[in-house]
mmCIF file of N, CA and C in Angstrom:
data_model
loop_
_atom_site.group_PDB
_atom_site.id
_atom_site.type_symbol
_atom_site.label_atom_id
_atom_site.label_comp_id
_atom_site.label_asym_id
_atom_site.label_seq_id
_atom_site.Cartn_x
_atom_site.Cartn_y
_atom_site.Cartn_z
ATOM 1 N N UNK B 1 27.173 -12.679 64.228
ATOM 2 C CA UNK B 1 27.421 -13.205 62.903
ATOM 3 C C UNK B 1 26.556 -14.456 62.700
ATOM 4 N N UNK B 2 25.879 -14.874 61.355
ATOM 5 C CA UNK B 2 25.608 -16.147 61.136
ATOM 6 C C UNK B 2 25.648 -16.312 59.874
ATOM 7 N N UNK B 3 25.451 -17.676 59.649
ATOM 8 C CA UNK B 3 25.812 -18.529 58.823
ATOM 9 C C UNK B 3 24.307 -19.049 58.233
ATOM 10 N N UNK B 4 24.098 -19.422 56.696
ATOM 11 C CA UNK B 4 22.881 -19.351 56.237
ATOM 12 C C UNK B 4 22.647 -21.265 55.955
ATOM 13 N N UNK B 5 21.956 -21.734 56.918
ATOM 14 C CA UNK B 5 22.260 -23.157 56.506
ATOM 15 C C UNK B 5 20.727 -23.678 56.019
ATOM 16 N N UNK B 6 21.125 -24.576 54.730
ATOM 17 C CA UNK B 6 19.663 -25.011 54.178
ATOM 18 C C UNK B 6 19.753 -27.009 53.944
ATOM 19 N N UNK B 7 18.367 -27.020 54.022
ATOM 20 C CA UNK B 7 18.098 -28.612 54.537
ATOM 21 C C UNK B 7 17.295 -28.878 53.136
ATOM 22 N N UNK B 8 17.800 -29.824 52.848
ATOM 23 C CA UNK B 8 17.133 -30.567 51.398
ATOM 24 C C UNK B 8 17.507 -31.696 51.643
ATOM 25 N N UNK B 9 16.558 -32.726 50.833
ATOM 26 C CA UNK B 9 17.070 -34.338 50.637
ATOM 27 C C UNK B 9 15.794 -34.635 50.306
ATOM 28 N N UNK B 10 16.095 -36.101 50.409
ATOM 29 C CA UNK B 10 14.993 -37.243 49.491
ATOM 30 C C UNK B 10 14.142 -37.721 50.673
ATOM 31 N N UNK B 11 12.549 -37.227 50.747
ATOM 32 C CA UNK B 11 12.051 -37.702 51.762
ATOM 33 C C UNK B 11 12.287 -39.195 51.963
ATOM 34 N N UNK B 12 11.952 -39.795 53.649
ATOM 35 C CA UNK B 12 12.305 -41.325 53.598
ATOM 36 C C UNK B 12 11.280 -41.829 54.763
ATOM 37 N N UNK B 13 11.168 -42.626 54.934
ATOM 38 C CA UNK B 13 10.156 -43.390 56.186
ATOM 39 C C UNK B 13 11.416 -43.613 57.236
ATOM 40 N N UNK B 14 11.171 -42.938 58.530
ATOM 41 C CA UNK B 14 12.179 -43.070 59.256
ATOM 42 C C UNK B 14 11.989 -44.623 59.989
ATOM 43 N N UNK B 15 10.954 -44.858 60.085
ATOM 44 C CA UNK B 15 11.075 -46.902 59.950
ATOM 45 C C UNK B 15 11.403 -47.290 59.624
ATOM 46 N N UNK B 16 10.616 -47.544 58.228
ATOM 47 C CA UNK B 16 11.365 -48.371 57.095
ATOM 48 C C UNK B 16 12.411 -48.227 56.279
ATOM 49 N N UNK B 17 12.374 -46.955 56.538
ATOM 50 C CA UNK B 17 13.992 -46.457 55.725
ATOM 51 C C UNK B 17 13.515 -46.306 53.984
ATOM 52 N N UNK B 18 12.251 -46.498 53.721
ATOM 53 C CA UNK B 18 12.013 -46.743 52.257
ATOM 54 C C UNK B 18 12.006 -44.919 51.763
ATOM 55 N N UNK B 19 12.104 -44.779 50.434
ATOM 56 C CA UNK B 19 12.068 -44.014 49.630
ATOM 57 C C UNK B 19 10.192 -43.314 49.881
ATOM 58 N N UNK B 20 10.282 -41.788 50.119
ATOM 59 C CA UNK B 20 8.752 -41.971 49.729
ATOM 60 C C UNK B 20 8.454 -41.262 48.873
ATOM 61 N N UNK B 21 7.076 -41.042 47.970
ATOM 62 C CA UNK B 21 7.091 -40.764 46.761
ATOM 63 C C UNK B 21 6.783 -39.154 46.892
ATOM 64 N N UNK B 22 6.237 -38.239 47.882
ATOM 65 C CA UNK B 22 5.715 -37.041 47.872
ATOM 66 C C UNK B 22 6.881 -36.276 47.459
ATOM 67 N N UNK B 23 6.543 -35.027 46.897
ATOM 68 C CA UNK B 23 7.075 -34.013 46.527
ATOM 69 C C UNK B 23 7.903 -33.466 47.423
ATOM 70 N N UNK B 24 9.172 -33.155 47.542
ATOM 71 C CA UNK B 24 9.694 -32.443 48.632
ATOM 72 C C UNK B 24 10.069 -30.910 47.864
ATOM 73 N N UNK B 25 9.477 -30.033 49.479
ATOM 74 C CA UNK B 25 9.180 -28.733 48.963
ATOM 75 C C UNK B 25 10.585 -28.022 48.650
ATOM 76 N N UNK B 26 10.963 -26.529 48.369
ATOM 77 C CA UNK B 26 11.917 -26.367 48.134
ATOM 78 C C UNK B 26 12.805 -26.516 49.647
ATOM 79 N N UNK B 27 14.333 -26.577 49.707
ATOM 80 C CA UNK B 27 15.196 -26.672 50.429
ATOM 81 C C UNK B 27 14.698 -25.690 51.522
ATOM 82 N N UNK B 28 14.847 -25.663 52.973
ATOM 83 C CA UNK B 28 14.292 -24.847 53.850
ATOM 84 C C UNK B 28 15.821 -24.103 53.996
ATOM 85 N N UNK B 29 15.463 -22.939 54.625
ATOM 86 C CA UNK B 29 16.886 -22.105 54.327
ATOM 87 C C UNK B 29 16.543 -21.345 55.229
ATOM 88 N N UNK B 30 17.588 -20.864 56.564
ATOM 89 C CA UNK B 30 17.679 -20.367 57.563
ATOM 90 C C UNK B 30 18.887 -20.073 58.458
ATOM 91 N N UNK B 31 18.831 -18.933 59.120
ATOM 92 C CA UNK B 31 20.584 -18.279 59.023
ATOM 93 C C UNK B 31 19.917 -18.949 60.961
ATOM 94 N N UNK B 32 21.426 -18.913 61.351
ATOM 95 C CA UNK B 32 21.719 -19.359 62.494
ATOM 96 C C UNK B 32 22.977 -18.582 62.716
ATOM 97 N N UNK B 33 23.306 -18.466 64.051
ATOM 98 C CA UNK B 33 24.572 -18.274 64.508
ATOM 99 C C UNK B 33 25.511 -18.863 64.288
ATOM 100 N N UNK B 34 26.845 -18.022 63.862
ATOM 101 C CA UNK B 34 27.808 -19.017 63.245
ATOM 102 C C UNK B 34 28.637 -20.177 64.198
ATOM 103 N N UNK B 35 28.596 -19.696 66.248
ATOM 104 C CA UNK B 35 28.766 -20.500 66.658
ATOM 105 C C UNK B 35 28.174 -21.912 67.252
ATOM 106 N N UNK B 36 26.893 -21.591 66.350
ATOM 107 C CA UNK B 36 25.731 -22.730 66.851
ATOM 108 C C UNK B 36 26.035 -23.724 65.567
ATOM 109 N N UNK B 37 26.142 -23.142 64.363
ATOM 110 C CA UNK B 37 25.919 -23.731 63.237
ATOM 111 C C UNK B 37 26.316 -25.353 62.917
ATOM 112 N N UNK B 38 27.667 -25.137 64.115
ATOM 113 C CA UNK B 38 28.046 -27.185 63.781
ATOM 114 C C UNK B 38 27.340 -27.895 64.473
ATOM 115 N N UNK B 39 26.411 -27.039 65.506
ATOM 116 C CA UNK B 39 25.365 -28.228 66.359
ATOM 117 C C UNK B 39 24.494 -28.365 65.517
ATOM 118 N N UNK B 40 23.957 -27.552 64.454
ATOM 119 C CA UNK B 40 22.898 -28.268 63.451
ATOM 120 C C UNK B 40 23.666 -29.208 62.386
ATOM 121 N N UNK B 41 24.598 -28.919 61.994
ATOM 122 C CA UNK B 41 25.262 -29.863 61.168
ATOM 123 C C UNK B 41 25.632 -31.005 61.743
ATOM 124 N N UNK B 42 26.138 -31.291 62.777
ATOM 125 C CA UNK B 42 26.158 -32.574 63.813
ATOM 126 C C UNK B 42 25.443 -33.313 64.052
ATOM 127 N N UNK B 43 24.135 -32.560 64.651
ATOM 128 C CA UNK B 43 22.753 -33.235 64.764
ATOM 129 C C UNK B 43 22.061 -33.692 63.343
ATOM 130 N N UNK B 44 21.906 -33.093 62.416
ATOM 131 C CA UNK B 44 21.628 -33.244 60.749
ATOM 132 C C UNK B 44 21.869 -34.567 60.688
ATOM 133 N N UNK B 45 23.895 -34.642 60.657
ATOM 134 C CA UNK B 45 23.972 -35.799 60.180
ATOM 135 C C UNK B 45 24.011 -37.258 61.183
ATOM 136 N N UNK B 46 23.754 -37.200 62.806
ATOM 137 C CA UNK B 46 23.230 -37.930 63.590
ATOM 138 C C UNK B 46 22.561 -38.267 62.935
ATOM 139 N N UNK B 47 21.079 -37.264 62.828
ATOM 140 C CA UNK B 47 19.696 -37.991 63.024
ATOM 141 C C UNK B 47 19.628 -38.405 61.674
ATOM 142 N N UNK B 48 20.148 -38.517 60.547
ATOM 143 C CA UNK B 48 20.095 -39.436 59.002
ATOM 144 C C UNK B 48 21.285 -40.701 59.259
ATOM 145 N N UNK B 49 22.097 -40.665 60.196
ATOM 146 C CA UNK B 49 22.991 -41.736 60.558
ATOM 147 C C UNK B 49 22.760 -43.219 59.908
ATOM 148 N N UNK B 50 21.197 -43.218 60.401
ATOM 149 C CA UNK B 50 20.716 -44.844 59.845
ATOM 150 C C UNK B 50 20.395 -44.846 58.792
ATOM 151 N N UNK B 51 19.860 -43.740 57.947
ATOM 152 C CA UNK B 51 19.406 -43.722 56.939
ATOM 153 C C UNK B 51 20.877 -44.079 56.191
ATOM 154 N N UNK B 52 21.851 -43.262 56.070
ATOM 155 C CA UNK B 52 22.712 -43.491 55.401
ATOM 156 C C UNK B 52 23.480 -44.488 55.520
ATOM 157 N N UNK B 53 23.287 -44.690 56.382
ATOM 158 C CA UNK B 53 24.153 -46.690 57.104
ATOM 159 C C UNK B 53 23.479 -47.268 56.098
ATOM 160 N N UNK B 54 21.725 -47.165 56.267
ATOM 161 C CA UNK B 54 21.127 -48.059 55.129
ATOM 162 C C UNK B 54 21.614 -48.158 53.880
ATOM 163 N N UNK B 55 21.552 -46.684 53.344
ATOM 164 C CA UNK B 55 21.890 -46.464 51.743
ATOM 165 C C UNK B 55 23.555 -47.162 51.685
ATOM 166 N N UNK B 56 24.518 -47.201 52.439
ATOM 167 C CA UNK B 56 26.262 -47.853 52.510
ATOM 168 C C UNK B 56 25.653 -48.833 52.187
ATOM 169 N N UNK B 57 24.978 -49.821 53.205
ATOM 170 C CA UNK B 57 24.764 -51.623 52.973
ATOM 171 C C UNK B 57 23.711 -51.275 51.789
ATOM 172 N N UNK B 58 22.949 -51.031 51.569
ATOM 173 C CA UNK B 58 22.063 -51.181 50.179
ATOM 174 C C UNK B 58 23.044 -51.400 48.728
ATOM 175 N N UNK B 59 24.091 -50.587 48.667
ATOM 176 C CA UNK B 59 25.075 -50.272 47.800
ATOM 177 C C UNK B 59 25.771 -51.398 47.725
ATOM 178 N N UNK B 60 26.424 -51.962 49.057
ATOM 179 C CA UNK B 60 27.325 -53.165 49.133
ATOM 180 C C UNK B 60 26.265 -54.419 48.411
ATOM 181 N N UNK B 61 25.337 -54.413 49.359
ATOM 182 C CA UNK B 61 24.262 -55.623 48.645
ATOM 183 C C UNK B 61 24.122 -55.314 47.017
ATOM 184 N N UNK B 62 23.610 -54.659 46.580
ATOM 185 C CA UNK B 62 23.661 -54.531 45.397
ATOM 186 C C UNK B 62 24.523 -54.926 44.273
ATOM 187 N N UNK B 63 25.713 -54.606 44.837
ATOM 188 C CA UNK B 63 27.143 -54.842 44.287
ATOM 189 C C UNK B 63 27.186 -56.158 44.242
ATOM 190 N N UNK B 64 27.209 -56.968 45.257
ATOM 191 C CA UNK B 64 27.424 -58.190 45.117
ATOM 192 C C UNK B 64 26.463 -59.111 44.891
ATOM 193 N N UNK B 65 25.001 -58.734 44.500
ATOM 194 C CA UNK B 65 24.274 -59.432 43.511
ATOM 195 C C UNK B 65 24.547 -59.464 42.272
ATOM 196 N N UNK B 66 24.795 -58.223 42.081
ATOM 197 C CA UNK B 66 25.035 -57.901 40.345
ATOM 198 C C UNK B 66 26.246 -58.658 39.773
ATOM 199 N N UNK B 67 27.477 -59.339 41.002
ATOM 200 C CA UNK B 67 28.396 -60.004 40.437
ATOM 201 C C UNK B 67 27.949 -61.360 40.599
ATOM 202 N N UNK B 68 27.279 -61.867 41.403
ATOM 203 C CA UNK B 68 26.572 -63.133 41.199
ATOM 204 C C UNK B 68 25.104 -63.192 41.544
ATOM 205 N N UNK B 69 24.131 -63.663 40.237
ATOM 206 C CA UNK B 69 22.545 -63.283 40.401
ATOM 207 C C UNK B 69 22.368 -64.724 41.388
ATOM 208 N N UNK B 70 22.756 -65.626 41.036
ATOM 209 C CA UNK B 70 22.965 -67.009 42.113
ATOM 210 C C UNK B 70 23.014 -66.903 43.633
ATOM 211 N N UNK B 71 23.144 -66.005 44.355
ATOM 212 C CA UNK B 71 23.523 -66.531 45.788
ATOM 213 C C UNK B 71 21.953 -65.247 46.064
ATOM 214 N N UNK B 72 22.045 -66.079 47.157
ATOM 215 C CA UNK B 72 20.602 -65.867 48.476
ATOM 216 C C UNK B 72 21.286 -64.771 49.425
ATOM 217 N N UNK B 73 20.246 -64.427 49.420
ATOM 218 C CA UNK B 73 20.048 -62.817 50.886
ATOM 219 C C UNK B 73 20.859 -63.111 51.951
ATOM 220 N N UNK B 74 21.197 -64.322 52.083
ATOM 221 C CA UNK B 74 22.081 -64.980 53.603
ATOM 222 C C UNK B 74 23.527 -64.879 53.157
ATOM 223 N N UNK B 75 23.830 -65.388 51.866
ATOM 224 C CA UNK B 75 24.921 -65.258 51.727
ATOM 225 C C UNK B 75 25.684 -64.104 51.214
ATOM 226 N N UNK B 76 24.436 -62.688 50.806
ATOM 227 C CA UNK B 76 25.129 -61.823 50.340
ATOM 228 C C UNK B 76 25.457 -61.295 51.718
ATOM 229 N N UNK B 77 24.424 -61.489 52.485
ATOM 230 C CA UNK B 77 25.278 -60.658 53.658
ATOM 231 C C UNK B 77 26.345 -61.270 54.297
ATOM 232 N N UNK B 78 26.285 -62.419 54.667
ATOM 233 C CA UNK B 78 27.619 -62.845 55.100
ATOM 234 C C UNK B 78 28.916 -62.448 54.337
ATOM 235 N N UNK B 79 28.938 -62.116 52.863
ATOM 236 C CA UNK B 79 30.115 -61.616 52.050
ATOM 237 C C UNK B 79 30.236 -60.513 52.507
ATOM 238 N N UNK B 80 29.084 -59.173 52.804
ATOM 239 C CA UNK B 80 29.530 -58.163 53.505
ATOM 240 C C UNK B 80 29.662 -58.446 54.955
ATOM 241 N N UNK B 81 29.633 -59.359 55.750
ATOM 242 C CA UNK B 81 30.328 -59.460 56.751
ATOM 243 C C UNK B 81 31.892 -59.628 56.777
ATOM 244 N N UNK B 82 31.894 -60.602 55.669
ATOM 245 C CA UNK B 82 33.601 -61.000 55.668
ATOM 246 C C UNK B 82 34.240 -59.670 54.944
ATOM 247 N N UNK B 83 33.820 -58.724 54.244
ATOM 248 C CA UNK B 83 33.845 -57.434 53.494
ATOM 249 C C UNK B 83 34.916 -56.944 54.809
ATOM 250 N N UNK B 84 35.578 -57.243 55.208
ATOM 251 C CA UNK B 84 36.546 -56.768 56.359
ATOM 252 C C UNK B 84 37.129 -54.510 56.499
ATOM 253 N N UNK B 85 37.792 -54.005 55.308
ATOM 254 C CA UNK B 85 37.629 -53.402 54.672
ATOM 255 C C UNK B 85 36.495 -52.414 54.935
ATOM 256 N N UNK B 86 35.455 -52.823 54.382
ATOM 257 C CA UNK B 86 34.101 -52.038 54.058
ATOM 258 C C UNK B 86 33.530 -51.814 55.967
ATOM 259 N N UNK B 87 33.489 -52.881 56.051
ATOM 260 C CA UNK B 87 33.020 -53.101 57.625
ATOM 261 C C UNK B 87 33.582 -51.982 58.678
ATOM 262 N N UNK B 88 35.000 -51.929 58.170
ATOM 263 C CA UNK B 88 35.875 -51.002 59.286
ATOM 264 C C UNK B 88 35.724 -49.601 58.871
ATOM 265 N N UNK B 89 35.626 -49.397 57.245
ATOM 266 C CA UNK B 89 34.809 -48.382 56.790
ATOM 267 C C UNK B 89 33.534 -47.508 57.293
ATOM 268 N N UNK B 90 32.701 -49.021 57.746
ATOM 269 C CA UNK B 90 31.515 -48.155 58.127
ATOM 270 C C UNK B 90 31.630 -47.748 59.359
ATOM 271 N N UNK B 91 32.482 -48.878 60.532
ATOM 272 C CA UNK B 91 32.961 -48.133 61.688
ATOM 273 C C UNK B 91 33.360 -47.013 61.973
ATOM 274 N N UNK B 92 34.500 -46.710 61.176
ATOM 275 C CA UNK B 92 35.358 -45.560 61.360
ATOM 276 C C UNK B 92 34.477 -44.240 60.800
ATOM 277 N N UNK B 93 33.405 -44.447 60.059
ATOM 278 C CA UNK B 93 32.673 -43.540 59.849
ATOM 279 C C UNK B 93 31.681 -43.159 61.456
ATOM 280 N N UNK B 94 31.164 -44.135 61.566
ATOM 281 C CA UNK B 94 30.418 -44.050 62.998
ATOM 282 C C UNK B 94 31.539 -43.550 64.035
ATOM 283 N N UNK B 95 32.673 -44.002 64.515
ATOM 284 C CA UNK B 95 33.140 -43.462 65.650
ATOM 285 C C UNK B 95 33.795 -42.030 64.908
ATOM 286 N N UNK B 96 34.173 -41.352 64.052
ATOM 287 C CA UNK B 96 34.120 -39.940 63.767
ATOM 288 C C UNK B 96 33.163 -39.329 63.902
ATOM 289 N N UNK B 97 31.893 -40.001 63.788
ATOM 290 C CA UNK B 97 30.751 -38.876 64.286
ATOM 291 C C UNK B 97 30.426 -38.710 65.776
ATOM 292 N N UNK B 98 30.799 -40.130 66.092
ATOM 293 C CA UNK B 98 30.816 -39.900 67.506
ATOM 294 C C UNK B 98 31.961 -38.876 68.319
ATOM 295 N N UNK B 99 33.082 -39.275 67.686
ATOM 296 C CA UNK B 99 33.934 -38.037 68.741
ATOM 297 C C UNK B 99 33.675 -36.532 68.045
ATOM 298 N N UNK B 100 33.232 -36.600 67.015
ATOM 299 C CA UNK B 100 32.762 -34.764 66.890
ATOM 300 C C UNK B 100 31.900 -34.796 67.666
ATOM 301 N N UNK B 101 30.972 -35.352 68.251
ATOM 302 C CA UNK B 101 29.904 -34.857 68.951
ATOM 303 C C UNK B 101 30.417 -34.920 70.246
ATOM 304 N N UNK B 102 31.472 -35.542 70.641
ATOM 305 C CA UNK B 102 31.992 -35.806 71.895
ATOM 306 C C UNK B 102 32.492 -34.049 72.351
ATOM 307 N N UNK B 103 33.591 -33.955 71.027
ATOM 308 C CA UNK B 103 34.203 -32.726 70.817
ATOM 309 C C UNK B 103 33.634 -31.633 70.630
ATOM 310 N N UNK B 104 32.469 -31.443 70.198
ATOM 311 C CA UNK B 104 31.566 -29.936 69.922
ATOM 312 C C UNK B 104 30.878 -30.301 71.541
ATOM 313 N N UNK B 105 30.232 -31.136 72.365
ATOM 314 C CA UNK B 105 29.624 -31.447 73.316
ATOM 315 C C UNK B 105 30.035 -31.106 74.697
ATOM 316 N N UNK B 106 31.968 -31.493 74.588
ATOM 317 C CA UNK B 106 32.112 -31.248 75.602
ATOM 318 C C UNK B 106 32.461 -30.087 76.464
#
């Protein structure tokens, strides 16, 4: 049996994390075994992990410029440090990916 899994998104600089401008071709689309299928979905969302960590804090920063244009790059982040909440947010996102991978792994 398999399962038909397809890969699309917004190309990115895996350095810099920036946006890049080329065309991305259509979605790649390819059947796999249905008991393999959560190791590509696992790994998928591993290997964009940082990317999307980025895009979480990009969002938070954003947010809290737009409520005050006044404060400096130092202090927006320190507000998402004290962001207590958001912080444990992004944790608890990271250690769920970690024990699925623990759990499909072991």
């Amino acid at each position: 049996m398999t399962d038909r899994l397809k890969l699309r998104g917004e190309p990115y600089n895996r350095k810099t994390l920036n946006k890049l401008k080329k065309n991305v071709p259509r979605p790649q689309d390819f059947k796999v075994e249905t008991e393999k299928s959560v190791f590509y979905s696992l790994y998928h969302s591993l290997h964009h992990y940082k990317y999307h960590t980025f895009l979480r804090c990009k969002q938070e920063t954003d947010a809290i410029q737009q409520q005050n244009d006044d404060l400096g790059q130092e202090e927006v982040v320190q507000q998402c440090m004290r962001n207590q909440p958001w912080l444990e947010k992004l944790f608890d996102s990271f250690t769920d990916l970690l024990t699925q991978a623990q759990q499909k792994c072991a």
